[in-house]
Amino acid sequence: LAYKLYYWPGLQGRGEFIRLALEEAGADYLDVARTPGGTQAMLKLLESHAPIPPFAPPILQDGDLLISHVANILQYLGPKLGLAPPDEAQRLTAHALQLTLTDFVAEIHDTHHPIASSLYYEDQKPEAKARAADFLQNRAPKYLFYFERVLQQNPHGPAHILGKSLTTVDLSLFQLIEGLHYAFPRAFKSITPQIPALTALHTAIRHRPNIAAYLKSGRRQPFNKSGIFRHYPELDAG
Ligand SMILES: N[C@@H](CCC(=O)N[C@@H](CS)C(=O)NCC(=O)O)C(=O)O
């Protein structure tokens, strides 16, 4: 039976972290909100009474199971897709890394929505400029240098963030680098020489056969000004 992914149509958003894992594994899945009537089905799910409805997409349905939150979904999918470390201790570490990524993604979102998610970017531009400046100066380097250090410290080599083989965390790091490069091209250019292991990981994942095929396909939606990673030149480093 196919997995069902529920996520807002028209943007990569947080759904993309799930799509990349499913695509790498060649899993059978339906991107429900991109099918006719799919968005309605997703809204119905969010408004349902039982089982406990998720607060927000992305949501994964596997038979009777309904799972929300990117990190939670990937913790569930990882072992099923062959994208999780073999033992419990490492799986907990993978989940911790994914939750750190979740925090990073929230801060990336807040660069264009520092005051209110319910307002447009255009209604909070001065605050966004101040927030993005601090993000690029302090927060992005702090997160990126952390992931770089963890990669470099992997006793099995820096090809993967933990253990000997590919995990969902590696795939999420690919999306992170891809998105930051799109959103903040100037700032990212100056930080790239300082994150060689992350840069190599990004390139290696881009060339994995299933990922390369996915990126070329119509299933990969382009970055745009509705997603988490948005390119507003005025927010990029000067
Ligand atoms: N922690 C959640 C965040 C989920 C989330 O913020 N979803 C967004 C779309 S990317 C949403 O629809 N939020 C609705 C809201 O916050 O009101 C995750 O990692 O999946």
mmCIF file of N, CA and C and ligand atoms in Angstrom, residues 7-8 11-15 17-18 42 46 55-59 68-73 98-99 102-103 105-106 109 117 226-228, ligand 1:
data_model
loop_
_atom_site.group_PDB
_atom_site.id
_atom_site.type_symbol
_atom_site.label_atom_id
_atom_site.label_comp_id
_atom_site.label_asym_id
_atom_site.label_seq_id
_atom_site.Cartn_x
_atom_site.Cartn_y
_atom_site.Cartn_z
ATOM 1 N N TYR A 7 0.456 17.618 2.300
ATOM 2 C CA TYR A 7 1.182 18.876 2.465
ATOM 3 C C TYR A 7 0.574 19.929 1.539
ATOM 4 N N TRP A 8 0.679 21.202 1.932
ATOM 5 C CA TRP A 8 0.117 22.287 1.138
ATOM 6 C C TRP A 8 0.597 22.217 -0.316
ATOM 7 N N LEU A 11 4.117 24.419 -3.158
ATOM 8 C CA LEU A 11 5.394 24.782 -2.536
ATOM 9 C C LEU A 11 6.100 23.531 -2.012
ATOM 10 N N GLN A 12 7.438 23.656 -1.940
ATOM 11 C CA GLN A 12 8.206 22.538 -1.354
ATOM 12 C C GLN A 12 7.942 22.462 0.144
ATOM 13 N N GLY A 13 8.173 23.585 0.820
ATOM 14 C CA GLY A 13 7.911 23.693 2.255
ATOM 15 C C GLY A 13 8.531 22.571 3.077
ATOM 16 N N ARG A 14 7.945 22.319 4.216
ATOM 17 C CA ARG A 14 8.458 21.252 5.088
ATOM 18 C C ARG A 14 8.167 19.875 4.506
ATOM 19 N N GLY A 15 7.217 19.792 3.588
ATOM 20 C CA GLY A 15 6.908 18.510 2.952
ATOM 21 C C GLY A 15 8.109 17.947 2.206
ATOM 22 N N PHE A 17 11.206 17.657 2.962
ATOM 23 C CA PHE A 17 12.094 16.761 3.725
ATOM 24 C C PHE A 17 11.563 15.318 3.667
ATOM 25 N N ILE A 18 10.252 15.183 3.624
ATOM 26 C CA ILE A 18 9.635 13.855 3.555
ATOM 27 C C ILE A 18 9.743 13.311 2.125
ATOM 28 N N MET A 42 -7.110 16.994 2.842
ATOM 29 C CA MET A 42 -6.163 17.350 3.908
ATOM 30 C C MET A 42 -6.848 18.239 4.957
ATOM 31 N N LEU A 46 -7.416 17.688 9.050
ATOM 32 C CA LEU A 46 -7.022 18.628 10.109
ATOM 33 C C LEU A 46 -8.205 18.984 11.003
ATOM 34 N N PHE A 55 -1.853 19.002 14.190
ATOM 35 C CA PHE A 55 -1.978 20.467 14.228
ATOM 36 C C PHE A 55 -1.696 21.074 12.863
ATOM 37 N N ALA A 56 -0.699 20.517 12.157
ATOM 38 C CA ALA A 56 -0.289 21.128 10.891
ATOM 39 C C ALA A 56 0.381 20.100 9.990
ATOM 40 N N PRO A 57 0.327 20.341 8.669
ATOM 41 C CA PRO A 57 1.099 19.496 7.748
ATOM 42 C C PRO A 57 2.596 19.787 7.886
ATOM 43 N N PRO A 58 3.504 18.921 7.468
ATOM 44 C CA PRO A 58 3.241 17.671 6.756
ATOM 45 C C PRO A 58 2.698 16.557 7.653
ATOM 46 N N ILE A 59 1.886 15.714 7.006
ATOM 47 C CA ILE A 59 1.292 14.563 7.685
ATOM 48 C C ILE A 59 1.520 13.344 6.792
ATOM 49 N N SER A 68 2.475 13.209 12.256
ATOM 50 C CA SER A 68 2.785 14.594 11.888
ATOM 51 C C SER A 68 4.150 14.989 12.447
ATOM 52 N N HIS A 69 4.632 16.131 12.011
ATOM 53 C CA HIS A 69 5.948 16.705 12.336
ATOM 54 C C HIS A 69 7.047 16.003 11.520
ATOM 55 N N VAL A 70 7.825 16.828 10.831
ATOM 56 C CA VAL A 70 8.873 16.293 9.954
ATOM 57 C C VAL A 70 9.749 15.275 10.688
ATOM 58 N N ALA A 71 10.273 15.651 11.845
ATOM 59 C CA ALA A 71 11.224 14.775 12.539
ATOM 60 C C ALA A 71 10.569 13.463 12.977
ATOM 61 N N ASN A 72 9.320 13.564 13.389
ATOM 62 C CA ASN A 72 8.574 12.380 13.831
ATOM 63 C C ASN A 72 8.312 11.450 12.644
ATOM 64 N N ILE A 73 7.940 12.046 11.514
ATOM 65 C CA ILE A 73 7.669 11.248 10.308
ATOM 66 C C ILE A 73 8.953 10.543 9.854
ATOM 67 N N GLN A 98 17.812 15.713 13.630
ATOM 68 C CA GLN A 98 16.651 16.145 12.843
ATOM 69 C C GLN A 98 15.864 17.233 13.585
ATOM 70 N N LEU A 99 15.784 17.124 14.908
ATOM 71 C CA LEU A 99 15.083 18.155 15.689
ATOM 72 C C LEU A 99 15.864 19.469 15.688
ATOM 73 N N THR A 102 14.932 21.008 12.609
ATOM 74 C CA THR A 102 13.587 21.594 12.746
ATOM 75 C C THR A 102 13.689 23.007 13.332
ATOM 76 N N ASP A 103 14.532 23.154 14.347
ATOM 77 C CA ASP A 103 14.720 24.479 14.962
ATOM 78 C C ASP A 103 15.325 25.458 13.952
ATOM 79 N N VAL A 105 15.084 25.344 10.710
ATOM 80 C CA VAL A 105 14.060 25.663 9.699
ATOM 81 C C VAL A 105 13.095 26.737 10.232
ATOM 82 N N ALA A 106 12.745 26.646 11.510
ATOM 83 C CA ALA A 106 11.846 27.660 12.094
ATOM 84 C C ALA A 106 12.519 29.039 12.062
ATOM 85 N N HIS A 109 12.434 30.371 8.526
ATOM 86 C CA HIS A 109 11.077 30.910 8.285
ATOM 87 C C HIS A 109 10.925 32.302 8.895
ATOM 88 N N SER A 117 3.185 35.036 11.512
ATOM 89 C CA SER A 117 2.983 34.131 10.375
ATOM 90 C C SER A 117 1.689 34.483 9.651
ATOM 91 N N SER A 226 6.444 31.238 -1.575
ATOM 92 C CA SER A 226 5.451 30.710 -0.636
ATOM 93 C C SER A 226 6.101 29.746 0.350
ATOM 94 N N GLY A 227 7.299 29.305 0.044
ATOM 95 C CA GLY A 227 7.910 28.261 0.868
ATOM 96 C C GLY A 227 8.657 28.812 2.070
ATOM 97 N N ILE A 228 9.492 27.972 2.639
ATOM 98 C CA ILE A 228 10.303 28.381 3.793
ATOM 99 C C ILE A 228 11.514 29.170 3.305
HETATM 100 N N1 LIG B 1 7.143 21.275 13.788
HETATM 101 C C1 LIG B 1 6.354 21.044 12.623
HETATM 102 C C2 LIG B 1 5.946 22.363 11.992
HETATM 103 C C3 LIG B 1 4.792 22.213 11.062
HETATM 104 C C4 LIG B 1 4.419 23.523 10.418
HETATM 105 O O1 LIG B 1 4.759 24.624 10.878
HETATM 106 N N2 LIG B 1 3.665 23.430 9.316
HETATM 107 C C5 LIG B 1 3.275 24.614 8.553
HETATM 108 C C6 LIG B 1 3.469 24.417 7.085
HETATM 109 S S1 LIG B 1 5.167 24.183 6.689
HETATM 110 C C7 LIG B 1 1.819 24.910 8.819
HETATM 111 O O2 LIG B 1 0.938 24.561 8.053
HETATM 112 N N3 LIG B 1 1.545 25.599 9.928
HETATM 113 C C8 LIG B 1 0.238 26.027 10.299
HETATM 114 C C9 LIG B 1 0.313 26.925 11.518
HETATM 115 O O3 LIG B 1 1.392 27.035 12.120
HETATM 116 O O4 LIG B 1 -0.710 27.543 11.816
HETATM 117 C C10 LIG B 1 7.143 20.158 11.637
HETATM 118 O O5 LIG B 1 8.376 20.129 11.713
HETATM 119 O O6 LIG B 1 6.516 19.477 10.798
#
